[in-house]
Coordinates of N, CA and C in Angstrom, one line a residue:
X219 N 236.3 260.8 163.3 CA 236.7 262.2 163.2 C 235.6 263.0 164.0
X220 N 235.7 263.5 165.3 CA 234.7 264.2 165.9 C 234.8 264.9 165.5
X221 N 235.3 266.3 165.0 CA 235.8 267.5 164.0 C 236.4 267.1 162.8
X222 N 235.9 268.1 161.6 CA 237.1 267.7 160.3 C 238.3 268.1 160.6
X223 N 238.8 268.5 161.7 CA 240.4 268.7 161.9 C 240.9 267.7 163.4
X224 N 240.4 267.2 163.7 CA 240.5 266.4 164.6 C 240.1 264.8 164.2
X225 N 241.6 263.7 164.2 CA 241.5 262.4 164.4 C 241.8 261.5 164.9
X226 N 241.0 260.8 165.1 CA 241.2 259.7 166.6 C 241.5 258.3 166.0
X227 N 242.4 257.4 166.5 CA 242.9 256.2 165.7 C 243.0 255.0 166.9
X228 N 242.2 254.1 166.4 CA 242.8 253.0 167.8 C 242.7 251.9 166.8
X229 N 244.1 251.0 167.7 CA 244.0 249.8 167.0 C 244.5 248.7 167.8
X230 N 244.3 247.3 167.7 CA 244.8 245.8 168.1 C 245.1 244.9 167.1
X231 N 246.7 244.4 167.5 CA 247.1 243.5 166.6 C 247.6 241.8 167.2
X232 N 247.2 241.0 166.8 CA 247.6 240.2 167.8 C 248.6 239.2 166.4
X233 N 249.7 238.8 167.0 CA 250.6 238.1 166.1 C 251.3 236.8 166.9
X234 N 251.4 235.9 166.0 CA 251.6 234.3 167.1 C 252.4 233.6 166.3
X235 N 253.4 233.0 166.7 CA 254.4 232.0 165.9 C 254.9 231.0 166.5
X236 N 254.5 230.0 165.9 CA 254.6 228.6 167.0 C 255.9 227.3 165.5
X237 N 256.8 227.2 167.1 CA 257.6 226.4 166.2 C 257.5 225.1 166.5
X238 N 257.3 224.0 165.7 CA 257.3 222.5 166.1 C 258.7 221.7 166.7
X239 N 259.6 222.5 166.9 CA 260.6 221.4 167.7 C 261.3 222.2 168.5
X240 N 261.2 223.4 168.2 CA 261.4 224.6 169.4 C 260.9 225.8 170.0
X241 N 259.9 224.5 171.1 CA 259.2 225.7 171.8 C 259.4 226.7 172.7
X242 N 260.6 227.0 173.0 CA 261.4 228.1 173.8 C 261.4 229.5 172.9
X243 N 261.2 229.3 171.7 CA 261.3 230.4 170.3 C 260.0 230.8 170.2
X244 N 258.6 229.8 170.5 CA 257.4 230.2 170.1 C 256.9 231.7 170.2
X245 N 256.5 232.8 169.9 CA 256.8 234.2 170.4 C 255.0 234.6 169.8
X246 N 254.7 234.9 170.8 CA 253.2 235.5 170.7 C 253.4 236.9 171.3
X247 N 252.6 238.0 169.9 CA 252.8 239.6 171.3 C 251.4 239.9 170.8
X248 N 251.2 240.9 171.2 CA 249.5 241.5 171.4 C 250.1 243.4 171.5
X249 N 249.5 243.8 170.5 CA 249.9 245.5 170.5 C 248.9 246.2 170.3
X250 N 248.9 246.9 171.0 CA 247.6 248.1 171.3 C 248.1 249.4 170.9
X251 N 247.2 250.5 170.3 CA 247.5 251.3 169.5 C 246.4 252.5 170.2
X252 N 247.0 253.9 170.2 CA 245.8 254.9 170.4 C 247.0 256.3 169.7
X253 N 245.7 256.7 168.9 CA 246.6 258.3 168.4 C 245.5 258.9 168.1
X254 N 246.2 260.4 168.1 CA 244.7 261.5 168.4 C 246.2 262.7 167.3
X255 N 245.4 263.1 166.1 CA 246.1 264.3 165.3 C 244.9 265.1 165.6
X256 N 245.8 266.2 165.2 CA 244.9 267.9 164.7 C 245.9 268.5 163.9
X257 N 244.6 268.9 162.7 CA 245.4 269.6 161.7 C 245.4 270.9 162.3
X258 N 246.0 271.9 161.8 CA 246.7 272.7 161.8 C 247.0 274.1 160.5
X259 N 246.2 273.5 159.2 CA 246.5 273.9 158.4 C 248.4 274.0 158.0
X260 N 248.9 274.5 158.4 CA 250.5 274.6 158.2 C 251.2 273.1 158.2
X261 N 250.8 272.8 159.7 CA 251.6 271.2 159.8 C 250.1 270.6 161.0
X262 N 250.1 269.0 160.6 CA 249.5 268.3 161.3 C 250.3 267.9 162.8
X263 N 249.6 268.5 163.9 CA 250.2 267.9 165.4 C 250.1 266.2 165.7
X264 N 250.4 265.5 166.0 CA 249.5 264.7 166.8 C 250.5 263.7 168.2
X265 N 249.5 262.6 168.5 CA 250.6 262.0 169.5 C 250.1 260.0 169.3
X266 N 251.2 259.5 169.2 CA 251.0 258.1 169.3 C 251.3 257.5 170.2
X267 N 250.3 256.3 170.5 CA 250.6 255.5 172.2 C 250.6 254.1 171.2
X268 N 251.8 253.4 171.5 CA 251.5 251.9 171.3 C 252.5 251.3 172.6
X269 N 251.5 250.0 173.1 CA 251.6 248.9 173.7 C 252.0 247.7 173.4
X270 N 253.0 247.1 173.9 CA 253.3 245.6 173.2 C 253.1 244.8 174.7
X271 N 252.7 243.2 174.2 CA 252.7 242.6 175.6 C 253.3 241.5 175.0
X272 N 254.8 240.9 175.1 CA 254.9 239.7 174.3 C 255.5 238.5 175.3
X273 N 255.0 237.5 175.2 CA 255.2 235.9 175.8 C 255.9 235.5 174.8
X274 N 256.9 234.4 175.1 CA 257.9 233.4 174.9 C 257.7 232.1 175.8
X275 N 257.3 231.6 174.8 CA 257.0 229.9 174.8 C 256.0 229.9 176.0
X276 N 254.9 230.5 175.9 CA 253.4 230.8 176.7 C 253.7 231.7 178.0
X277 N 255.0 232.0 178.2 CA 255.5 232.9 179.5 C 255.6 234.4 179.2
X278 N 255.0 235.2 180.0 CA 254.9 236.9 179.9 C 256.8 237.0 180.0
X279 N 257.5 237.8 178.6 CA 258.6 237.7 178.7 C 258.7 239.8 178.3
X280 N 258.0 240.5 177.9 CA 258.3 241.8 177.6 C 256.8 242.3 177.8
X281 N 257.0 244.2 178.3 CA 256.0 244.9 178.0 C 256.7 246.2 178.1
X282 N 256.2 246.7 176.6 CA 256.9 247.7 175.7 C 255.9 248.9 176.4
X283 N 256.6 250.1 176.0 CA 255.6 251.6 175.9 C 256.5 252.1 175.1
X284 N 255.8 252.8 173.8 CA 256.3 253.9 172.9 C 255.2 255.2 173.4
X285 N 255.8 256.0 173.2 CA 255.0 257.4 173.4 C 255.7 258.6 172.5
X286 N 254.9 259.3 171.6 CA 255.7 259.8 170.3 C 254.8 261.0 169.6
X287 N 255.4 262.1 170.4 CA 254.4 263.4 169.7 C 255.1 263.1 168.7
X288 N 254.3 263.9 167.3 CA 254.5 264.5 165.8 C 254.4 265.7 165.3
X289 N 255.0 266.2 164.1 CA 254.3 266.7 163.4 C 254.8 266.0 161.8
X290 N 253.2 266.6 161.1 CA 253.6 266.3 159.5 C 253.3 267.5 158.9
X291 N 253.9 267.1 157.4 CA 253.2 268.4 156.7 C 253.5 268.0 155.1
X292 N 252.4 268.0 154.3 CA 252.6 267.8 152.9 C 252.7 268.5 152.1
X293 N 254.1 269.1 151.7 CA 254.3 270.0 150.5 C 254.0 269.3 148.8
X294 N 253.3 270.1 148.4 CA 252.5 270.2 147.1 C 251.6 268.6 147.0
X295 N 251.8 267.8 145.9 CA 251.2 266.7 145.7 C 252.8 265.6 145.6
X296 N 253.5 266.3 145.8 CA 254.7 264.6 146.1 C 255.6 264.3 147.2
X297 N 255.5 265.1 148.2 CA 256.3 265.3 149.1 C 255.9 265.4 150.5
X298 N 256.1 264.2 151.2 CA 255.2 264.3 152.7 C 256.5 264.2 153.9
X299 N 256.4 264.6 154.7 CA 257.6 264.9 156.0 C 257.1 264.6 157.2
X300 N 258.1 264.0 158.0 CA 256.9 263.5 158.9 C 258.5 263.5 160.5
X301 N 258.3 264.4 161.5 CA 259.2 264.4 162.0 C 258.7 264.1 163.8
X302 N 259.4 263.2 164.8 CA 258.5 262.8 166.0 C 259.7 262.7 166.6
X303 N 259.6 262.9 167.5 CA 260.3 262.3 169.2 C 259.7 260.9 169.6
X304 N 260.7 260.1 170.1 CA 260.2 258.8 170.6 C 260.4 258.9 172.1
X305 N 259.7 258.3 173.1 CA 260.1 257.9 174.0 C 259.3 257.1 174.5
X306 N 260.0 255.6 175.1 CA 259.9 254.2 175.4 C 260.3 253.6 176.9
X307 N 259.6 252.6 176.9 CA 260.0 252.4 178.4 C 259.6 250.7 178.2
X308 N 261.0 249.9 178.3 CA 261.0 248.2 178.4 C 261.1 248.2 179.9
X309 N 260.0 246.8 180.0 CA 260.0 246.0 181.0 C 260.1 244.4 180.5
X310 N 261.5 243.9 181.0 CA 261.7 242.3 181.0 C 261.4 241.8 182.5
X311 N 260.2 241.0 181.8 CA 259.2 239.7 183.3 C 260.2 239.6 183.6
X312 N 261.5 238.8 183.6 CA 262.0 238.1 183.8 C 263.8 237.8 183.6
X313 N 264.6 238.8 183.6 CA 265.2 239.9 183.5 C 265.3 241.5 184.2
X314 N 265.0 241.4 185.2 CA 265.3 243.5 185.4 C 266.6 244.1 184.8
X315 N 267.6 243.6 184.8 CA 269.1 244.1 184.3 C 268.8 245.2 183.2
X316 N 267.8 244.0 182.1 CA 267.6 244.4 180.9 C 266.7 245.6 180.9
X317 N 265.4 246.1 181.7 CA 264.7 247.0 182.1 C 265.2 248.3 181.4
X318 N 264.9 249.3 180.7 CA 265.1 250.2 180.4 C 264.2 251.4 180.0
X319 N 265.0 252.8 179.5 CA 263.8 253.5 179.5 C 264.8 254.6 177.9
X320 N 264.1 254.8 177.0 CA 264.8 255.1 175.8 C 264.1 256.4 175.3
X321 N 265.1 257.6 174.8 CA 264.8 258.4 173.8 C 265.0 258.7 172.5
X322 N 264.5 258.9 171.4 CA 264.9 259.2 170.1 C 264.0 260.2 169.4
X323 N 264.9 260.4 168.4 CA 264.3 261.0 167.8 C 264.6 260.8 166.3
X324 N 263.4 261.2 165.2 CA 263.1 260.2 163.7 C 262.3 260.9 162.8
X325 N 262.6 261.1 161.8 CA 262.4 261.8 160.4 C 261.8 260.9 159.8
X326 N 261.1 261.2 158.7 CA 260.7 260.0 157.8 C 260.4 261.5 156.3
X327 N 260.3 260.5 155.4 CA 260.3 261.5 153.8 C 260.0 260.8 152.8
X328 N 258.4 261.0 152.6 CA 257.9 259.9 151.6 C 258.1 260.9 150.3
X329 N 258.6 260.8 149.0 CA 258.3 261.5 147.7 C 257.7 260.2 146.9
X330 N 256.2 261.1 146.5 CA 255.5 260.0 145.5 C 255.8 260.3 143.7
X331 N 255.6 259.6 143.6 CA 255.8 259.2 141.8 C 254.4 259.0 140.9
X332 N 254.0 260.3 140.5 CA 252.9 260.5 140.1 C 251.7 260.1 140.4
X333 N 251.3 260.0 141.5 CA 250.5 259.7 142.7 C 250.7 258.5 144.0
X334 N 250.0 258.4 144.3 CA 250.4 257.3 146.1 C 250.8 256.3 145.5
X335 N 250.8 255.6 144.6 CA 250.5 254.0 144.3 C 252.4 254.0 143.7
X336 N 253.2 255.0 143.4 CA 254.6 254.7 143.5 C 255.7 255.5 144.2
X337 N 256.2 255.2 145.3 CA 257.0 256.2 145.9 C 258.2 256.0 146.5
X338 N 259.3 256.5 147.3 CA 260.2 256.5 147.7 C 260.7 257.2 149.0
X339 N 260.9 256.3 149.6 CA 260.9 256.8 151.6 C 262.1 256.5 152.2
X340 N 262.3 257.6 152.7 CA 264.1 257.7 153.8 C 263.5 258.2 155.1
X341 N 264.2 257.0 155.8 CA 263.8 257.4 157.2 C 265.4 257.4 158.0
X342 N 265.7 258.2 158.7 CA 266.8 258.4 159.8 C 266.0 258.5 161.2
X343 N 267.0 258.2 162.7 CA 266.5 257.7 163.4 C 268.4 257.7 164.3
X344 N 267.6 258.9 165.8 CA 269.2 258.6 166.3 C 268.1 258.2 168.2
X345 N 269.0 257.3 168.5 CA 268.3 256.8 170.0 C 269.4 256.7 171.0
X346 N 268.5 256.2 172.3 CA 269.6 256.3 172.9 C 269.1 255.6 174.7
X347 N 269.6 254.3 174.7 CA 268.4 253.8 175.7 C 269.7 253.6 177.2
X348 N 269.1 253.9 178.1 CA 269.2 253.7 179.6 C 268.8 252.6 180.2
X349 N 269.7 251.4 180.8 CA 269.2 250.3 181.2 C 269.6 250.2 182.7
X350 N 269.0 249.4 183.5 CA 269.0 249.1 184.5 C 270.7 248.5 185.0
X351 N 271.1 247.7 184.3 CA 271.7 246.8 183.7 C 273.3 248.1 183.2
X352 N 274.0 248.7 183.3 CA 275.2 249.6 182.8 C 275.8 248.7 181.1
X353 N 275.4 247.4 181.3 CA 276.1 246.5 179.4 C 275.3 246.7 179.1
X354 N 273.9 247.2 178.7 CA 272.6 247.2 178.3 C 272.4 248.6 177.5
X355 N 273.0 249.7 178.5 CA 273.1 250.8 178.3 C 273.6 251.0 176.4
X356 N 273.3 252.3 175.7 CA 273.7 252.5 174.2 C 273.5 253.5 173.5
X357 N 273.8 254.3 172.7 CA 273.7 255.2 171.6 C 273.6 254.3 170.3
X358 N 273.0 254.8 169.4 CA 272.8 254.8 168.1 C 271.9 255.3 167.4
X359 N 272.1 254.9 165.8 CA 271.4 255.1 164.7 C 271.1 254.2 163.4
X360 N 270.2 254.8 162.8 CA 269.6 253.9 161.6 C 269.2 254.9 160.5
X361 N 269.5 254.7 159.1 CA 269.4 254.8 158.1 C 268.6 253.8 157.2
X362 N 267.2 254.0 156.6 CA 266.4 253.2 155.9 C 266.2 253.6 154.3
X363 N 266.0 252.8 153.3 CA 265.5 253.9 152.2 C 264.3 253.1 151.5
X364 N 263.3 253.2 151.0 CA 262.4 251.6 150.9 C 261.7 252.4 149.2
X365 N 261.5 251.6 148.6 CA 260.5 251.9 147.3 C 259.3 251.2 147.4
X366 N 258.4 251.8 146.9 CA 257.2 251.0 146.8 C 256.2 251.2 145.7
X367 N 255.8 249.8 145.1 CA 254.8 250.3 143.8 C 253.9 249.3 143.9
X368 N 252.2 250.4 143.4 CA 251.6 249.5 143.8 C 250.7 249.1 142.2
X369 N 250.2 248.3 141.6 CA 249.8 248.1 140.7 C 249.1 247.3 140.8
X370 N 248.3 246.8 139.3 CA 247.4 245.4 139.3 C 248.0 244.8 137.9
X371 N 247.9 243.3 138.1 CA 248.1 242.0 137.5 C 247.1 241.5 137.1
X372 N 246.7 241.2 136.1 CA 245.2 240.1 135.9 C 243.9 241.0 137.0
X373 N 243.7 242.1 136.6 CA 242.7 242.8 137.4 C 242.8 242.8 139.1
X374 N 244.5 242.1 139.6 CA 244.3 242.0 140.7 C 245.0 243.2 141.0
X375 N 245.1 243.5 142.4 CA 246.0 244.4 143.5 C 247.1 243.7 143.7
X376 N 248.3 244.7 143.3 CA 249.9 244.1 143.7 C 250.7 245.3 144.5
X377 N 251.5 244.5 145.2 CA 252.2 246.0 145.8 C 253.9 245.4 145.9
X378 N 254.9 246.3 145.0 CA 256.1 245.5 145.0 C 256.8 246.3 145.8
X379 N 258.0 245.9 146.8 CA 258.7 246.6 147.6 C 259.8 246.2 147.9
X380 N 261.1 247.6 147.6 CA 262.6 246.9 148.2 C 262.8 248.1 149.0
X381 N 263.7 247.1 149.7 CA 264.6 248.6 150.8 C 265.3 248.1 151.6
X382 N 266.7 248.9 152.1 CA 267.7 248.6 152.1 C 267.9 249.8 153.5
X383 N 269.0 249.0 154.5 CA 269.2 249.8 155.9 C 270.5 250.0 156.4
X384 N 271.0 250.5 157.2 CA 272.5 250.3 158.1 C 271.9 250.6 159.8
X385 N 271.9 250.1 160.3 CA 272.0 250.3 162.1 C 272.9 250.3 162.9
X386 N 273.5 251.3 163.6 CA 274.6 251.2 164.3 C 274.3 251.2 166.0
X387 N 275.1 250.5 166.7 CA 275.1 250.7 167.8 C 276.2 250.5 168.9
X388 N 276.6 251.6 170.0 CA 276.9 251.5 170.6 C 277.1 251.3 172.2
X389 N 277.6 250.8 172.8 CA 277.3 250.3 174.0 C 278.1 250.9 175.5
X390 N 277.7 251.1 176.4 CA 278.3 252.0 177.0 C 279.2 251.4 178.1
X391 N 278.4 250.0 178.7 CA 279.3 249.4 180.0 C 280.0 248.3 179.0
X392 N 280.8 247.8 180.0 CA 281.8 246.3 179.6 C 281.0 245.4 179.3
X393 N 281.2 244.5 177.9 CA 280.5 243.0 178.1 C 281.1 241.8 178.8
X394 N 280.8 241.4 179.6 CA 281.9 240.4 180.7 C 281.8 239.7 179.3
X395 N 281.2 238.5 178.7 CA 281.3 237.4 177.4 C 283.1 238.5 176.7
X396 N 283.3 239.5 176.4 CA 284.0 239.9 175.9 C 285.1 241.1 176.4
X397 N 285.0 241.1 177.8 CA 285.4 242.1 178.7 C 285.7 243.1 177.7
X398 N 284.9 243.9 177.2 CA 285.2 245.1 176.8 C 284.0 245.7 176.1
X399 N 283.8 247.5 175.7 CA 282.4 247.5 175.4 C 281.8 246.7 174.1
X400 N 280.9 247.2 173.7 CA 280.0 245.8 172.7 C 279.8 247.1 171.3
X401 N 280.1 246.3 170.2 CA 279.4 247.4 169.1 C 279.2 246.9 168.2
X402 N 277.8 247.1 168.1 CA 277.3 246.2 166.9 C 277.0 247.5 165.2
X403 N 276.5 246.6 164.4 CA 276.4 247.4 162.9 C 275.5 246.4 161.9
X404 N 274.6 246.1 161.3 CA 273.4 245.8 160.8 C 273.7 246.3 159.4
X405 N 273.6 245.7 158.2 CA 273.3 246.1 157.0 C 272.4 245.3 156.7
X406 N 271.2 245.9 156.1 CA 270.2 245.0 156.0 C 269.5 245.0 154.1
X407 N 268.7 244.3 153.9 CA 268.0 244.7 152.8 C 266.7 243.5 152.7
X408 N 265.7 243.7 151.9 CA 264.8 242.6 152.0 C 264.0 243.1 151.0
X409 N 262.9 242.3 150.6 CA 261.9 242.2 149.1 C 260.4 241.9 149.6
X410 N 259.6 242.5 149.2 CA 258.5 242.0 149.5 C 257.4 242.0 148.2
X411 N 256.1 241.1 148.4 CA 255.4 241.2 146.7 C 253.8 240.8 147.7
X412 N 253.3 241.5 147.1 CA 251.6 241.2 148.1 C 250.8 241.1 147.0
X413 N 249.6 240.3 146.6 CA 249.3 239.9 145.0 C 247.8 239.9 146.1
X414 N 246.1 240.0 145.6 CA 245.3 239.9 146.1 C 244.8 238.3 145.3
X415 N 244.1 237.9 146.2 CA 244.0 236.9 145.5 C 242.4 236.9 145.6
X416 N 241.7 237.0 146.5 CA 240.0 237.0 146.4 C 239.2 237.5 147.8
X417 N 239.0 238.8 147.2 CA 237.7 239.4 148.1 C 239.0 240.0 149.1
X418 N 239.1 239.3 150.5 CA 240.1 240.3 151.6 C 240.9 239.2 151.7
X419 N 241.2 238.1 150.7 CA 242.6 237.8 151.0 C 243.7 238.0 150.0
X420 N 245.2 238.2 150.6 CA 246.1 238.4 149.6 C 247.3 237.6 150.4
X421 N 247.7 237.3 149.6 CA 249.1 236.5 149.6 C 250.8 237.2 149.4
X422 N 251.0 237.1 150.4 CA 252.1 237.6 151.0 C 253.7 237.3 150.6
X423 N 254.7 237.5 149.8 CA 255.9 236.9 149.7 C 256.8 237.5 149.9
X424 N 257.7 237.4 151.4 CA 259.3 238.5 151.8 C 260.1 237.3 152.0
X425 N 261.5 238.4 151.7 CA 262.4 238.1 152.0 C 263.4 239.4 152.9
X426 N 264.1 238.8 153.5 CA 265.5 239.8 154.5 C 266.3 239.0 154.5
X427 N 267.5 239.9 154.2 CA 268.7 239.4 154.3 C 269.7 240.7 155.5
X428 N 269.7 239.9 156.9 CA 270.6 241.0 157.6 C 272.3 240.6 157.9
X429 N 272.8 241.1 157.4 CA 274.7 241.0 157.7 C 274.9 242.0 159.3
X430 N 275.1 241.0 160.6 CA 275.0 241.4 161.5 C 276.6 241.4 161.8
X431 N 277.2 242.2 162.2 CA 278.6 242.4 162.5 C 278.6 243.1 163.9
X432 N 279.2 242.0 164.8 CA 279.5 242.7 166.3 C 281.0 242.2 167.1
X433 N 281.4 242.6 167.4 CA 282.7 242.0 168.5 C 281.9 240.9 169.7
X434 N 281.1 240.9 169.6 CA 280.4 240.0 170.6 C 279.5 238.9 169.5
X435 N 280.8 237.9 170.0 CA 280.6 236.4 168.9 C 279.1 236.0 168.7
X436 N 278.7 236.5 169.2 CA 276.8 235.7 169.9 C 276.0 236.7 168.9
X437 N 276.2 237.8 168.2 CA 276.1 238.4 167.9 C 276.2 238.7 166.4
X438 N 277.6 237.9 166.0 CA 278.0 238.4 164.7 C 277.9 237.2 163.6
X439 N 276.8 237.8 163.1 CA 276.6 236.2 162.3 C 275.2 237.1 160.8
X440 N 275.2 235.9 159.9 CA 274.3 236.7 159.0 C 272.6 236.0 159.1
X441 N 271.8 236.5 158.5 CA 270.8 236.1 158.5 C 270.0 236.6 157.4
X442 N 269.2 235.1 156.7 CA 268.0 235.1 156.2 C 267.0 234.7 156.0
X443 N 265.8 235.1 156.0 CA 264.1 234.9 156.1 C 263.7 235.0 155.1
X444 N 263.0 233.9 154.6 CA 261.9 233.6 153.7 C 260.7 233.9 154.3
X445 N 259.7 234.3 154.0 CA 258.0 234.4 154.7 C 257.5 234.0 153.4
X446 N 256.2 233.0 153.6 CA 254.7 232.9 153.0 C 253.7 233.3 153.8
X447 N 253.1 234.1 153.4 CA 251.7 233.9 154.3 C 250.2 234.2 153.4
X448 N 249.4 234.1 153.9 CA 248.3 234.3 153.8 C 247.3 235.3 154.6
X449 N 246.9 236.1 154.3 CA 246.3 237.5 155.0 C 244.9 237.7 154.6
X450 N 244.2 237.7 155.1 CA 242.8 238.8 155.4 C 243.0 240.0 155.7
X451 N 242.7 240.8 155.2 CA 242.6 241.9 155.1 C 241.0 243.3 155.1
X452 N 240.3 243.9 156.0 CA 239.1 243.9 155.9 C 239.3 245.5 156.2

C-alpha cells in the first residue's frame, strides 16, 4: 500500500496436470497477475491485468490477456457490489482460426451472514467474443449463485461451499461438423469442503457436475469431477 487509499496486488500461479496414459491432455498453464485500486471513499476504482501461458502435452498451446477496469462499493456491514468490464485477447500457437479478441461485461453481489465467514454470491456475466475464424465467432451469458461457510471442526479451519450455474452460448458462423450455426447451454453445479489439517496445509475435497447440451454432437454430453488434493497454503 504506498498510500492508505492506494493498492497494489501482484501475483503468480503455476498449475500442472499430468496424465499417465494420456499425454496429449497433460495441461500445464502459468498466470500472472497485476492490479492497482484507489479508494474513493464512495466507490473503490481499480484495474486488473491477468496473463495465462498454457502448454498441452509440453507444447505452447494458448496465451490469454484479460484487462478489466472496476468499481466496488460496500453498503453497510453485509452487502458488497462489485461491477467491471472485461476485455480479452486469445492467442492459439497453433490454431489462428481460433485467435480471438472478446468483450464483457460482469456484476458480482456478495451478501454476508453475520459476518465474512458466511455468505451468499450472484454473479451475471453477458460476453461476446470476435474470432479470426467466423464458427468461432459468439454471444452469450452466464448466471452463477455460490454459498459459502466458513467454520472450525476439532479446533480446525473449514470452509463448505455449493453453487450452482447456467451458461449460454451462441454462435454466429456455420459449423461445417453440423452445417448449421452451433448453440451450446451448460447447467452446472459442484461442492467443495477445505478442512486444515497442519500449520499451511489443508486438504481439499470437490466435486462438479456439468450437463452440457449442444446441437454439435462433440459437444453434448455430461460431465463429472471428483478432485483430492492437498495444498499449502502460506
Amino acid at each position: 500500500k504506498p498510500t492508505s487509499r492506494l493498492t497494489l496486488r501482484a501475483g503468480y500461479e503455476l498449475a500442472d496436470t499430468q496424465y499417465q496414459d494420456y499425454d496429449e491432455f497433460s495441461l500445464q498453464t502459468h498466470r500472472g497477475s497485476l492490479e492497482a485500486a484507489f479508494d474513493f471513499d464512495v466507490v473503490e476504482a481499480g484495474l486488473l491485468y491477468n496473463y495465462v501461458h498454457a502448454r498441452l502435452d509440453g507444447d505452447g498451446y494458448l496465451d490469454y490477456h484479460l484487462a478489466s477496469p472496476y468499481v466496488t462499493r460496500l453498503i453497510g456491514d453485509t452487502l458488497f457490489l462489485r461491477g467491471a468490464l472485461e476485455f480479452t485477447d486469445k492467442d492459439f500457437l497453433n490454431d489462428d482460426l481460433r485467435d480471438a479478441e472478446g468483450q464483457g461485461l460482469r456484476g458480482d453481489a456478495y451478501y454476508f451472514i453475520g459476518g465474512t465467514d458466511r455468505y451468499v454470491s450472484l454473479t451475471a456475466k453477458l460476453e461476446e467474443e470476435d474470432a479470426m475464424s467466423d464458427a468461432f465467432d459468439f454471444s452469450g451469458g452466464e448466471l452463477n449463485a455460490n454459498y459459502s461457510h466458513r467454520s472450525q471442526i476439532m479446533d480446525r479451519d473449514t470452509r463448505f461451499q455449493i453453487g450452482a450455474g447456467w451458461e449460454t452460448r451462441d454462435y454466429d458462423g456455420i459449423t461445417p461438423a453440423i452445417s448449421e450455426t452451433r448453440e451450446d447451454d451448460i447447467i452446472s453445479a459442484d461442492a467443495g469442503f477445505e478442512f486444515e489439517l497442519a500449520g499451511p496445509l489443508l486438504l481439499d475435497l470437490d466435486y462438479s457436475y456439468r450437463d452440457r447440451q449442444s446441437n454439435l454432437p462433440s459437444a453434448d454430453y455430461d460431465e463429472h469431477v471428483g478432485e483430492i488434493r492437498l495444498r499449502a497454503q502460506f
